[in-house]
Coordinates of C-alpha atoms in Angstrom, one line a residue:
Chain M
M1 CA 156.9 106.2 68.4
L2 CA 154.8 107.7 71.3
N3 CA 153.2 105.0 73.5
P4 CA 149.4 105.0 72.2
R5 CA 146.9 106.9 73.9
N6 CA 144.8 105.5 76.4
V7 CA 141.5 106.9 78.2
T8 CA 140.4 104.9 80.7
A9 CA 136.9 106.4 82.7
S10 CA 135.2 103.9 85.4
A11 CA 132.1 103.8 86.4
P12 CA 129.6 101.9 90.1
G13 CA 127.0 99.7 90.9
K14 CA 124.0 101.2 92.0
T15 CA 121.8 99.1 94.7
I16 CA 118.0 100.2 95.3
L17 CA 117.6 100.8 99.2
F18 CA 113.9 101.6 99.1
G19 CA 110.7 102.2 96.2
E20 CA 111.7 100.0 93.7
H21 CA 108.9 98.7 91.6
A22 CA 106.7 102.1 93.2
V23 CA 108.7 104.3 91.1
V24 CA 106.8 102.8 88.0
Y25 CA 103.6 104.1 89.9
G26 CA 105.3 107.8 90.3
K27 CA 106.8 107.0 93.8
P28 CA 110.0 108.2 94.7
A29 CA 113.0 105.8 95.8
I30 CA 116.3 105.9 97.4
A31 CA 119.6 104.1 95.7
A32 CA 122.6 104.0 96.5
A33 CA 126.0 104.0 94.0
V34 CA 128.2 101.3 95.5
D35 CA 131.7 101.0 95.5
K36 CA 132.0 98.1 92.5
R37 CA 133.1 99.6 89.6
A38 CA 133.0 99.2 85.6
Y39 CA 136.3 99.9 84.3
V40 CA 136.7 101.1 80.2
S41 CA 139.6 101.6 78.1
I42 CA 140.2 103.3 75.2
Q43 CA 143.3 102.3 72.8
E44 CA 143.0 103.5 69.5
R45 CA 144.1 100.3 66.4
E46 CA 145.8 100.9 63.7
D47 CA 143.9 98.4 61.8
K48 CA 140.0 100.8 61.3
K49 CA 138.5 97.1 63.3
T50 CA 136.4 97.8 66.5
H51 CA 137.4 95.1 69.2
V52 CA 136.1 94.4 72.9
T53 CA 137.1 92.6 75.4
I54 CA 135.6 92.3 78.6
N55 CA 137.2 90.1 81.5
N56 CA 136.0 89.0 84.5
I57 CA 133.2 87.6 82.3
G58 CA 135.4 86.3 79.1
I59 CA 133.6 87.8 76.6
S60 CA 134.8 89.4 73.6
G61 CA 134.1 90.6 69.8
F62 CA 135.1 93.0 67.3
L63 CA 131.9 95.8 67.0
N64 CA 131.2 97.5 64.2
I65 CA 130.2 100.6 64.9
E66 CA 129.1 102.5 61.6
Q67 CA 127.5 99.2 61.3
G68 CA 126.1 98.7 64.1
T69 CA 127.0 95.1 64.1
I70 CA 129.1 92.8 66.6
E71 CA 130.8 90.0 66.2
L72 CA 132.0 87.8 68.8
D73 CA 135.3 86.3 68.4
N74 CA 133.9 82.7 70.3
G75 CA 131.1 83.1 67.5
E76 CA 128.5 82.7 70.1
N77 CA 125.3 84.3 70.1
N78 CA 126.2 85.3 73.8
E79 CA 126.5 89.2 72.6
G80 CA 125.5 90.2 76.7
I81 CA 126.8 93.3 78.3
L82 CA 128.1 94.1 74.1
K83 CA 125.3 95.4 73.4
Y84 CA 125.4 98.2 75.6
V85 CA 129.1 99.1 74.4
L86 CA 127.8 99.3 71.0
I87 CA 124.7 102.1 71.6
A88 CA 127.2 103.6 73.1
L89 CA 129.2 104.2 71.0
M90 CA 127.1 105.0 68.4
K91 CA 125.5 107.4 70.6
T92 CA 128.7 109.2 71.0
G93 CA 129.4 109.4 67.0
S94 CA 132.6 107.4 68.3
K95 CA 134.5 106.2 64.4
D96 CA 135.9 102.5 63.9
G97 CA 139.4 101.6 65.2
L98 CA 139.1 101.7 68.9
E99 CA 140.1 98.4 71.0
I100 CA 138.2 98.5 74.4
T101 CA 138.5 96.5 77.2
I102 CA 135.9 96.2 80.5
N103 CA 137.3 95.5 84.3
L104 CA 134.0 94.5 85.7
D105 CA 134.5 94.7 89.4
I106 CA 130.8 94.2 89.9
P107 CA 129.0 91.0 89.6
V108 CA 126.7 90.4 86.7
G109 CA 122.8 89.5 87.3
A110 CA 123.3 90.0 91.4
G111 CA 120.8 93.5 90.6
L112 CA 123.9 95.6 91.0
G113 CA 123.4 97.7 88.0
S114 CA 126.2 95.9 85.9
S115 CA 125.1 97.6 82.3
A116 CA 124.3 100.7 83.4
A117 CA 127.9 100.8 85.0
V118 CA 129.2 99.6 82.0
T119 CA 127.2 102.6 79.9
V120 CA 128.3 105.2 81.6
A121 CA 131.1 104.6 81.9
T122 CA 131.8 103.6 78.1
V123 CA 130.1 106.9 77.5
K124 CA 132.9 108.8 79.5
A125 CA 135.6 106.9 78.2
A126 CA 134.5 107.5 74.3
S127 CA 133.7 111.3 74.5
S128 CA 136.7 112.0 76.3
F129 CA 139.2 110.2 74.2
K130 CA 137.1 112.5 71.5
Y131 CA 138.2 115.2 73.8
V132 CA 134.6 115.9 73.8
K133 CA 133.7 116.9 77.6
L134 CA 130.3 116.2 78.7
T135 CA 128.7 117.1 81.8
R136 CA 127.7 114.3 84.0
D137 CA 123.8 115.1 83.5
E138 CA 124.2 115.0 79.7
I139 CA 126.7 111.5 80.2
A140 CA 123.2 110.6 82.4
K141 CA 120.5 111.3 80.0
L142 CA 122.6 109.3 77.3
A143 CA 123.5 105.9 78.6
Y144 CA 119.9 106.1 79.8
Q145 CA 119.0 106.5 75.7
V146 CA 121.4 103.8 75.4
E147 CA 119.6 101.2 78.3
L148 CA 116.0 101.9 76.7
I149 CA 117.6 101.0 72.9
V150 CA 119.0 97.7 74.0
Q151 CA 116.7 96.8 76.8
G152 CA 113.1 98.1 75.5
S153 CA 112.7 100.1 78.6
A154 CA 114.6 101.0 81.1
S155 CA 114.2 102.9 85.2
P156 CA 116.7 106.0 84.8
I157 CA 117.6 104.9 88.8
D158 CA 120.6 102.9 87.5
T159 CA 122.1 105.2 84.7
I160 CA 121.6 108.4 86.7
L161 CA 123.9 106.9 90.1
S162 CA 126.9 105.5 88.3
T163 CA 127.3 108.8 87.1
Y164 CA 126.1 110.6 90.3
G165 CA 127.2 108.6 92.4
G166 CA 126.2 108.8 95.8
I167 CA 122.7 108.7 98.0
V168 CA 120.4 109.7 95.3
Y169 CA 116.5 110.4 96.3
L170 CA 114.6 110.5 93.0
S171 CA 110.9 112.3 93.6
R172 CA 108.5 111.4 91.1
D173 CA 109.9 109.8 87.5
A174 CA 113.4 111.0 88.8
E175 CA 112.4 114.3 87.4
K176 CA 113.9 115.8 90.5
I177 CA 117.5 114.0 91.7
I178 CA 118.2 114.7 95.2
K179 CA 122.0 113.6 96.6
L180 CA 120.8 113.2 99.9
D181 CA 123.5 114.1 102.7
I182 CA 124.9 110.7 104.2
D183 CA 127.7 109.0 106.0
S184 CA 129.2 107.0 103.2
E185 CA 129.9 104.3 105.5
I186 CA 126.1 102.9 106.0
P187 CA 127.0 99.2 107.3
L188 CA 124.8 97.3 104.5
V189 CA 125.4 93.8 103.0
I190 CA 124.2 92.4 100.3
G191 CA 122.8 88.7 99.3
Y192 CA 122.4 87.6 95.5
T193 CA 121.3 84.2 94.4
S194 CA 122.3 82.5 91.0
K195 CA 118.8 83.1 90.2
R196 CA 118.3 86.1 88.3
G197 CA 114.9 88.0 87.6
N198 CA 113.2 88.6 84.5
T199 CA 112.7 92.3 85.3
G200 CA 110.0 92.8 82.6
K201 CA 107.9 90.5 83.6
L202 CA 107.5 91.5 87.5
V203 CA 106.7 95.0 86.5
E204 CA 103.7 93.6 84.0
S205 CA 102.8 91.0 86.7
V206 CA 102.8 93.7 89.4
R207 CA 100.4 96.0 87.0
L208 CA 98.2 93.4 86.2
K209 CA 97.9 93.0 90.0
T210 CA 96.9 96.5 90.5
E211 CA 94.5 97.0 87.0
S212 CA 92.4 93.9 88.5
N213 CA 92.5 94.9 92.1
P214 CA 93.6 99.6 92.3
Q215 CA 92.0 99.2 95.9
V216 CA 93.9 96.3 97.1
M217 CA 97.3 97.4 95.8
I218 CA 97.1 101.1 95.1
P219 CA 97.6 101.4 98.6
L220 CA 100.6 99.8 99.7
F221 CA 101.8 102.2 96.5
N222 CA 101.7 104.9 99.3
S223 CA 102.9 102.9 101.6
M224 CA 106.0 102.6 99.8
E225 CA 106.2 106.0 98.7
A226 CA 104.6 107.5 102.7
L227 CA 108.1 104.7 104.1
T228 CA 110.9 106.1 101.4
N229 CA 109.7 110.1 102.5
G230 CA 110.4 108.7 106.2
A231 CA 113.4 106.6 105.2
R232 CA 115.1 109.8 103.9
E233 CA 114.8 111.1 107.1
A234 CA 116.2 108.7 108.6
L235 CA 118.9 108.3 106.8
T236 CA 119.8 112.1 107.1
S237 CA 119.6 111.3 110.7
G238 CA 120.8 108.1 111.5
D239 CA 118.4 106.7 113.0
H240 CA 119.4 103.0 112.5
K241 CA 116.6 101.4 113.9
M242 CA 113.9 103.4 112.3
I243 CA 116.4 102.5 108.5
G244 CA 115.8 99.2 109.4
E245 CA 111.8 99.2 110.3
F246 CA 111.1 100.6 107.1
M247 CA 113.8 98.2 105.5
N248 CA 111.3 95.5 107.0
I249 CA 108.3 97.0 106.1
N250 CA 109.2 97.7 102.5
H251 CA 110.3 94.0 102.5
G252 CA 106.8 92.6 103.4
L253 CA 105.0 94.8 100.6
L254 CA 107.3 94.0 97.7
D255 CA 106.1 90.5 99.1
A256 CA 102.7 91.3 99.1
I257 CA 102.6 92.2 95.4
G258 CA 104.9 89.3 94.4
V259 CA 107.8 89.8 93.5
N260 CA 109.5 87.7 96.9
T261 CA 111.1 84.5 96.4
D262 CA 111.9 81.9 98.0
E263 CA 115.4 81.8 98.9
L264 CA 115.3 86.0 98.8
S265 CA 113.1 85.1 102.2
K266 CA 115.5 82.8 103.4
M267 CA 118.9 85.4 103.1
V268 CA 116.4 88.5 104.5
Y269 CA 115.4 86.0 107.7
I270 CA 118.0 84.3 108.7
A271 CA 120.0 88.0 108.3
R272 CA 117.5 89.9 110.7
K273 CA 118.3 86.5 112.3
K274 CA 121.8 87.7 112.7
G275 CA 122.0 90.8 114.1
A276 CA 120.7 92.5 110.9
L277 CA 118.4 95.4 112.5
G278 CA 116.2 95.2 109.0
S279 CA 116.7 93.5 106.0
K280 CA 115.0 93.9 102.5
L281 CA 115.3 92.6 98.6
T282 CA 116.5 95.3 96.5
G283 CA 115.5 95.6 92.5
A284 CA 113.2 94.1 90.7
G285 CA 113.2 91.1 93.0
G286 CA 111.6 87.1 91.6
G287 CA 115.7 86.0 92.6
G288 CA 118.7 88.6 92.3
S289 CA 119.4 90.3 95.2
M290 CA 118.9 91.1 99.0
I291 CA 120.7 94.1 101.4
A292 CA 120.7 94.0 105.0
Y293 CA 121.2 97.0 107.2
C294 CA 123.3 96.0 109.8
P295 CA 125.6 97.9 112.0
G296 CA 128.2 95.8 113.9
K297 CA 127.0 92.3 112.3
F298 CA 128.7 92.4 109.1
K299 CA 130.5 89.2 109.9
E300 CA 127.3 87.5 111.1
V301 CA 125.2 88.7 109.0
I302 CA 127.2 87.9 105.7
E303 CA 129.2 84.2 107.4
S304 CA 125.9 83.0 107.7
I305 CA 123.9 83.8 103.7
N306 CA 127.3 83.0 102.4
E307 CA 126.7 78.6 103.8
F308 CA 124.0 78.7 101.3
E309 CA 124.4 82.2 98.9
N310 CA 126.5 84.4 98.3
A311 CA 127.2 88.2 100.2
F312 CA 129.4 90.3 100.3
K313 CA 129.4 93.8 102.9
L314 CA 128.9 96.5 100.6
K315 CA 130.6 100.2 100.9
I316 CA 128.5 103.2 99.2
S317 CA 130.7 105.2 96.4
T318 CA 130.7 108.7 97.0
D319 CA 131.9 108.9 93.6
G320 CA 130.4 108.5 90.2
V321 CA 131.5 108.4 86.7
R322 CA 135.3 109.5 86.9
L323 CA 137.9 109.6 84.4
E324 CA 141.0 107.8 85.7
Chain L
M1 CA 69.8 52.2 139.4
L2 CA 69.9 54.1 136.6
N3 CA 72.3 54.9 134.4
P4 CA 74.2 58.5 135.2
R5 CA 72.9 61.0 133.1
N6 CA 74.9 62.3 130.2
V7 CA 75.5 65.5 128.6
T8 CA 78.0 65.6 125.8
A9 CA 78.7 69.0 123.6
S10 CA 81.0 69.6 121.1
A11 CA 82.1 72.7 119.1
P12 CA 84.4 73.3 116.7
G13 CA 88.4 75.4 116.3
K14 CA 88.9 78.2 113.3
T15 CA 90.9 79.4 111.1
I16 CA 91.2 82.9 109.7
L17 CA 91.4 83.1 105.8
F18 CA 91.8 87.1 105.5
G19 CA 91.3 89.9 107.7
E20 CA 93.9 89.3 110.9
H21 CA 95.4 91.7 112.8
A22 CA 93.4 95.0 110.8
V23 CA 90.5 93.4 112.7
V24 CA 92.2 95.1 115.9
Y25 CA 91.7 98.5 113.1
G26 CA 88.3 98.5 113.3
K27 CA 88.0 96.4 109.5
P28 CA 86.6 93.1 108.3
A29 CA 87.8 90.0 108.0
I30 CA 86.2 86.3 106.5
A31 CA 87.1 83.7 109.0
A32 CA 86.1 79.6 109.2
A33 CA 85.2 76.8 111.0
V34 CA 87.1 73.8 110.8
D35 CA 86.4 69.8 111.0
K36 CA 88.4 69.2 114.3
R37 CA 86.3 70.4 117.5
A38 CA 86.4 69.9 121.6
Y39 CA 83.9 67.4 122.9
V40 CA 82.7 68.2 126.5
S41 CA 80.8 65.5 128.3
I42 CA 79.5 66.6 132.3
Q43 CA 78.4 63.4 134.6
E44 CA 77.5 64.0 138.0
R45 CA 79.3 63.1 140.9
E46 CA 77.8 62.0 144.3
D47 CA 81.4 63.4 146.2
K48 CA 80.2 67.5 145.3
K49 CA 83.3 67.7 143.6
T50 CA 84.4 68.6 140.3
H51 CA 86.7 67.7 138.3
V52 CA 87.9 67.6 134.8
T53 CA 90.0 65.0 132.5
I54 CA 91.4 66.6 129.1
N55 CA 92.5 63.6 127.1
N56 CA 95.1 64.3 124.2
I57 CA 96.5 66.7 126.1
G58 CA 96.6 64.4 129.7
I59 CA 95.7 67.2 132.2
S60 CA 93.3 66.5 134.5
G61 CA 92.5 68.1 137.8
F62 CA 89.8 69.2 140.6
L63 CA 88.0 72.9 140.2
N64 CA 86.0 74.4 142.6
I65 CA 83.2 76.2 141.4
E66 CA 81.9 78.1 144.2
Q67 CA 85.7 79.2 145.7
G68 CA 86.8 79.5 141.2
T69 CA 89.9 77.4 142.3
I70 CA 92.1 74.5 139.8
E71 CA 94.1 72.0 142.0
L72 CA 95.8 69.7 139.3
D73 CA 96.2 66.0 139.4
N74 CA 99.7 65.8 138.6
G75 CA 100.5 69.2 141.1
E76 CA 102.8 71.1 138.4
N77 CA 101.5 75.0 138.3
N78 CA 100.2 74.6 133.9
E79 CA 96.3 75.6 134.8
G80 CA 96.2 75.9 130.5
I81 CA 93.1 75.5 129.2
L82 CA 91.4 73.7 132.6
K83 CA 91.6 78.0 133.0
Y84 CA 89.1 78.1 130.4
V85 CA 86.7 75.1 131.9
L86 CA 86.3 76.8 135.6
I87 CA 85.2 80.4 134.4
A88 CA 83.2 78.6 132.1
L89 CA 81.3 76.9 134.7
M90 CA 81.4 79.5 137.2
K91 CA 78.7 81.9 134.5
T92 CA 77.1 79.4 133.5
G93 CA 75.8 79.4 136.7
S94 CA 77.1 75.6 137.8
K95 CA 77.3 74.0 141.1
D96 CA 80.3 71.2 141.9
G97 CA 79.8 68.0 141.7
L98 CA 80.2 67.1 138.6
E99 CA 82.9 64.9 136.4
I100 CA 83.7 66.3 133.5
T101 CA 85.6 64.2 130.7
I102 CA 86.9 66.5 127.6
N103 CA 88.1 65.4 124.0
L104 CA 90.0 67.2 122.1
D105 CA 90.4 67.2 118.4
I106 CA 92.1 70.0 117.6
P107 CA 96.2 70.6 117.7
V108 CA 96.7 73.0 120.5
G109 CA 98.4 76.3 119.8
A110 CA 98.6 75.7 115.9
G111 CA 96.3 78.6 115.6
L112 CA 92.7 76.7 116.2
G113 CA 91.2 78.1 118.4
S114 CA 91.5 75.5 120.5
S115 CA 90.1 77.4 124.3
A116 CA 87.4 79.0 122.5
A117 CA 85.6 75.6 121.0
V118 CA 86.7 74.0 124.5
T119 CA 84.7 77.7 126.3
V120 CA 81.8 77.1 123.6
A121 CA 81.4 73.2 124.1
T122 CA 81.8 73.5 128.1
V123 CA 79.2 76.5 128.3
K124 CA 76.8 74.8 125.7
A125 CA 77.6 71.1 127.8
A126 CA 76.7 73.2 131.6
S127 CA 74.2 74.7 130.4
S128 CA 72.0 72.1 129.0
F129 CA 73.2 69.8 132.0
K130 CA 71.3 72.3 134.5
Y131 CA 68.2 71.9 131.7
V132 CA 68.8 75.7 130.7
K133 CA 68.9 76.5 126.7
L134 CA 70.9 79.5 126.0
T135 CA 70.6 80.7 122.1
R136 CA 73.8 81.1 120.0
D137 CA 74.0 84.8 120.6
E138 CA 73.7 83.7 124.3
I139 CA 76.3 81.5 124.2
A140 CA 79.1 83.2 121.9
K141 CA 78.6 86.2 124.0
L142 CA 79.1 84.3 127.1
A143 CA 82.1 82.6 125.6
Y144 CA 83.3 85.6 124.9
Q145 CA 83.1 86.6 128.1
V146 CA 85.4 83.8 129.9
E147 CA 87.7 84.4 126.6
L148 CA 88.2 87.9 128.2
I149 CA 88.0 87.1 132.4
V150 CA 91.4 84.5 131.3
Q151 CA 93.3 86.0 128.4
G152 CA 92.3 90.1 129.6
S153 CA 91.8 90.6 126.4
A154 CA 89.8 88.6 123.3
S155 CA 89.1 88.7 119.6
P156 CA 85.6 87.6 119.9
I157 CA 86.6 85.5 116.0
D158 CA 87.0 82.5 117.9
T159 CA 83.9 82.1 119.8
I160 CA 81.7 83.4 117.0
L161 CA 83.0 80.9 115.2
S162 CA 83.2 77.5 117.3
T163 CA 79.1 78.7 118.2
Y164 CA 78.0 79.1 114.8
G165 CA 80.1 76.8 112.4
G166 CA 80.9 77.4 108.9
I167 CA 82.6 80.3 107.1
V168 CA 81.5 84.0 108.5
Y169 CA 82.1 87.8 106.9
L170 CA 82.8 90.6 110.9
S171 CA 81.8 93.2 110.2
R172 CA 84.2 95.9 112.4
D173 CA 84.3 95.2 115.6
A174 CA 82.1 91.8 115.0
E175 CA 79.1 94.0 115.4
K176 CA 78.0 92.1 111.8
I177 CA 78.2 88.5 111.5
I178 CA 77.5 87.4 108.0
K179 CA 76.9 83.9 107.5
L180 CA 78.6 83.7 104.0
D181 CA 76.8 81.0 101.8
I182 CA 80.5 78.8 100.3
D183 CA 80.8 75.4 99.4
S184 CA 82.0 74.0 102.4
E185 CA 84.7 72.3 100.6
I186 CA 87.1 74.8 100.1
P187 CA 90.6 73.0 99.3
L188 CA 92.0 74.7 102.2
V189 CA 95.4 72.4 103.9
I190 CA 97.4 73.9 107.2
G191 CA 100.3 73.8 108.0
Y192 CA 101.7 74.5 111.7
T193 CA 104.9 75.1 113.5
S194 CA 105.9 73.7 117.3
K195 CA 106.5 77.8 118.2
R196 CA 104.1 79.6 118.7
G197 CA 103.7 83.1 118.9
N198 CA 102.8 85.3 121.6
T199 CA 99.0 87.0 120.5
G200 CA 99.4 89.5 123.2
K201 CA 103.0 90.8 122.1
L202 CA 102.0 90.7 118.4
V203 CA 99.2 93.0 119.3
E204 CA 101.3 95.1 121.0
S205 CA 104.0 95.0 118.1
V206 CA 102.0 95.8 114.8
R207 CA 100.5 99.1 117.7
L208 CA 103.7 101.0 117.9
K209 CA 104.6 100.9 114.5
T210 CA 101.2 102.1 114.0
E211 CA 101.5 104.8 116.8
S212 CA 104.9 105.8 114.7
N213 CA 104.3 105.2 111.6
P214 CA 101.5 105.5 110.9
Q215 CA 101.3 107.2 107.4
V216 CA 102.8 104.3 106.8
M217 CA 100.8 102.0 108.5
I218 CA 97.2 102.9 108.2
P219 CA 97.1 102.4 104.5
L220 CA 98.4 99.0 104.9
F221 CA 95.4 98.0 107.4
N222 CA 93.1 99.8 103.9
S223 CA 94.8 97.3 102.0
M224 CA 93.5 94.4 104.1
E225 CA 90.4 95.9 104.1
A226 CA 89.6 96.0 100.6
L227 CA 91.4 91.9 100.1
T228 CA 88.7 90.6 102.6
N229 CA 86.0 92.7 101.0
G230 CA 87.5 91.4 97.5
A231 CA 87.8 88.0 98.5
R232 CA 85.1 87.8 99.7
E233 CA 83.5 88.5 96.2
A234 CA 86.4 85.3 95.7
L235 CA 85.1 83.2 97.8
T236 CA 80.7 83.4 97.1
S237 CA 82.1 83.1 93.1
G238 CA 84.6 81.1 93.4
D239 CA 86.8 82.5 92.0
H240 CA 90.0 80.4 92.3
K241 CA 92.9 82.0 90.9
M242 CA 91.2 85.6 92.9
I243 CA 91.1 83.9 96.3
G244 CA 94.8 82.4 96.5
E245 CA 96.1 86.1 95.2
F246 CA 94.3 87.3 97.3
M247 CA 95.8 85.3 99.9
N248 CA 99.1 86.0 99.4
I249 CA 98.6 89.6 98.6
N250 CA 98.0 89.3 102.2
H251 CA 100.7 87.5 103.0
G252 CA 103.4 89.8 102.2
L253 CA 100.4 92.4 104.0
L254 CA 101.4 90.4 107.5
D255 CA 104.7 90.1 107.3
A256 CA 105.1 93.5 106.0
I257 CA 103.3 94.7 109.8
G258 CA 106.0 92.2 111.3
V259 CA 104.2 89.0 112.3
N260 CA 105.8 86.8 109.3
T261 CA 108.5 83.8 110.7
D262 CA 111.6 83.1 108.4
E263 CA 109.2 78.8 109.5
L264 CA 106.1 79.9 108.4
S265 CA 107.8 81.9 105.4
K266 CA 109.2 78.5 104.1
M267 CA 105.9 76.6 104.6
V268 CA 104.1 80.0 102.7
Y269 CA 106.3 79.4 99.6
I270 CA 106.9 75.8 99.0
A271 CA 103.0 75.4 99.3
R272 CA 103.0 77.8 96.3
K273 CA 106.0 75.8 94.8
K274 CA 104.2 72.5 95.1
G275 CA 101.1 74.0 93.2
A276 CA 98.5 76.4 96.1
L277 CA 97.2 79.5 93.7
G278 CA 97.3 81.2 97.5
S279 CA 99.2 81.1 100.9
K280 CA 99.4 83.0 104.0
L281 CA 99.8 82.5 107.2
T282 CA 96.7 82.2 109.8
G283 CA 96.1 85.0 112.6
A284 CA 98.9 86.2 115.0
G285 CA 101.1 84.9 113.6
G286 CA 105.6 85.0 115.3
G287 CA 104.8 81.2 114.9
G288 CA 101.6 79.6 115.0
S289 CA 100.2 78.4 111.0
M290 CA 99.9 78.7 107.9
I291 CA 97.4 77.9 105.3
A292 CA 97.5 77.5 101.7
Y293 CA 93.9 77.0 99.1
C294 CA 95.2 74.3 97.4
P295 CA 92.5 72.6 94.9
G296 CA 93.6 69.4 93.2
K297 CA 97.7 69.8 95.3
F298 CA 96.0 68.6 98.4
K299 CA 98.8 65.3 98.5
E300 CA 101.6 67.5 97.4
V301 CA 101.3 70.7 99.8
I302 CA 100.6 68.1 102.8
E303 CA 104.0 66.0 102.1
S304 CA 106.2 68.5 101.3
I305 CA 105.6 70.5 104.0
N306 CA 104.8 67.3 106.8
E307 CA 108.8 66.9 105.9
F308 CA 109.9 69.9 108.0
E309 CA 106.6 70.7 110.2
N310 CA 103.0 69.4 110.5
A311 CA 100.1 70.0 107.7
F312 CA 96.6 68.2 107.2
K313 CA 93.3 68.5 105.6
L314 CA 91.6 71.8 106.5
K315 CA 88.1 70.2 106.7
I316 CA 85.1 73.2 106.8
S317 CA 82.8 72.6 109.7
T318 CA 79.2 74.1 109.0
D319 CA 78.4 72.9 112.5
G320 CA 78.8 75.2 115.0
V321 CA 77.9 74.1 118.7
R322 CA 75.9 71.3 119.3
L323 CA 74.6 68.4 121.4
E324 CA 76.3 65.1 121.0

């Protein structure tokens, strides 16, 4: 008997460098894929059932692709990330009878886009398992649809970064995706809290503020647009000081629109104190994570944050989704 | 022998509610006089020397009005607030031979405008001592000139508030001063750190940022203008929620332009957590003080800040400079 066929695909998580929240108002953003990945392996099962195990977070269960149902092994009701896997399998036209193993290298709830990475890797693995070759563009679009179905609303940023990798400038409504030609060794530290923000609620609260005081709020999104465009230039030319300054301004603007927290602020300020040229919350806010731009100061910044939260060095992943 | 003639004048300190730093760029601000005052008493001395004692901060010394010199009693070189007194005496055409006692009810270095209050009260006391009656407008202008001479540069806001009292909307370059008809019982708490910001350096750093990235920074000052105008309406109509929201946005914008600190941020966030509807740093930043708008939550907010810094309830003073 031959060894059973095994297809493994992986996709990176992401972090937003500039422009989060402003994208909702048609402004550009800059995001980067990070070298923390989701690995999705698919093998055939003889019993025509479909079973998924997610290592690292200890979730497993049976999926029924045909009927679109999930039954967790431990009987609990925490379907979590399995929903993304199910919808990704349905969207790729997969048939039941699969044993799927997921290794998640990305901390969940740290704003690093773990769900998008799992979705993109599942789309790639499932299509490859069927000998279907999708273009990156097709993968990104399918994965975005999966996120939309599971979450009700979604930003295309996460799935684009998990698919393409690298550092990407996304123009208005992500209509144009420009890979930036930047040294992938940009000196970033990420710090994250155990407290998780609710993206939907945060976006809604910003929308309400903007509706009640457009004359106050719209200039802030214009400023975010200008600084994202300025940061694109600074990143390309390697102007460390200016990259840091734009991060600091962006952080204040995110505080102004109401998505900063005490915990994030504490990490942001301690990073600057320990030598970071700039630091900001990243992603939706209300908890989650912050990034610090700290050439030559990794150790000091990581240690100081680790005294009360979690931090590690963030390497950019030039590789997007790939077969292993 | 008759009792020696004694003239006492007092003037309040101030706090900036909205628009600090933006005023440098021709934007409006809202500031309030607070019920912490400087009291300046003048009596004649027979020896034709002029001596000043500032209680509360333990500074005293001989001034020579004619020659414009200061000699501290303790021989130290810390002339501090005595310079304001000397220049105010010179500007009012006072003659040597005065015994001056100053009682300072305003914490120094908390951003509450103690130097302006001392200056305004000295101008009033010294002119009254000479039987000269100055209008409020004349007092504010003279006191502003004193601050300019002592500091090299100055905002007219402090001396205007110490002179007029109340809550004041200052239009572009303080050309127009509009007293707002607002309940003086607005529910404010002030918290201040022992760390003092350097106003001149902070204003300069904001100017450099603005020069290097006008497209990022100018929208922020436009937003501050819109929120100061919005806050004027909200204060007049008593819209508590909106006053708080404008404070929060203003704080984030002050963080964005780089004048916030870790210590201020901590106070600002704990105030919100303890029920303040809004909170912000006030004044130049880089240390100094913050204010919180907290109807019905004074006790909780003050207690929580007092655990690590200093806080007290701030009452608005409707009275400006006055004879006691």
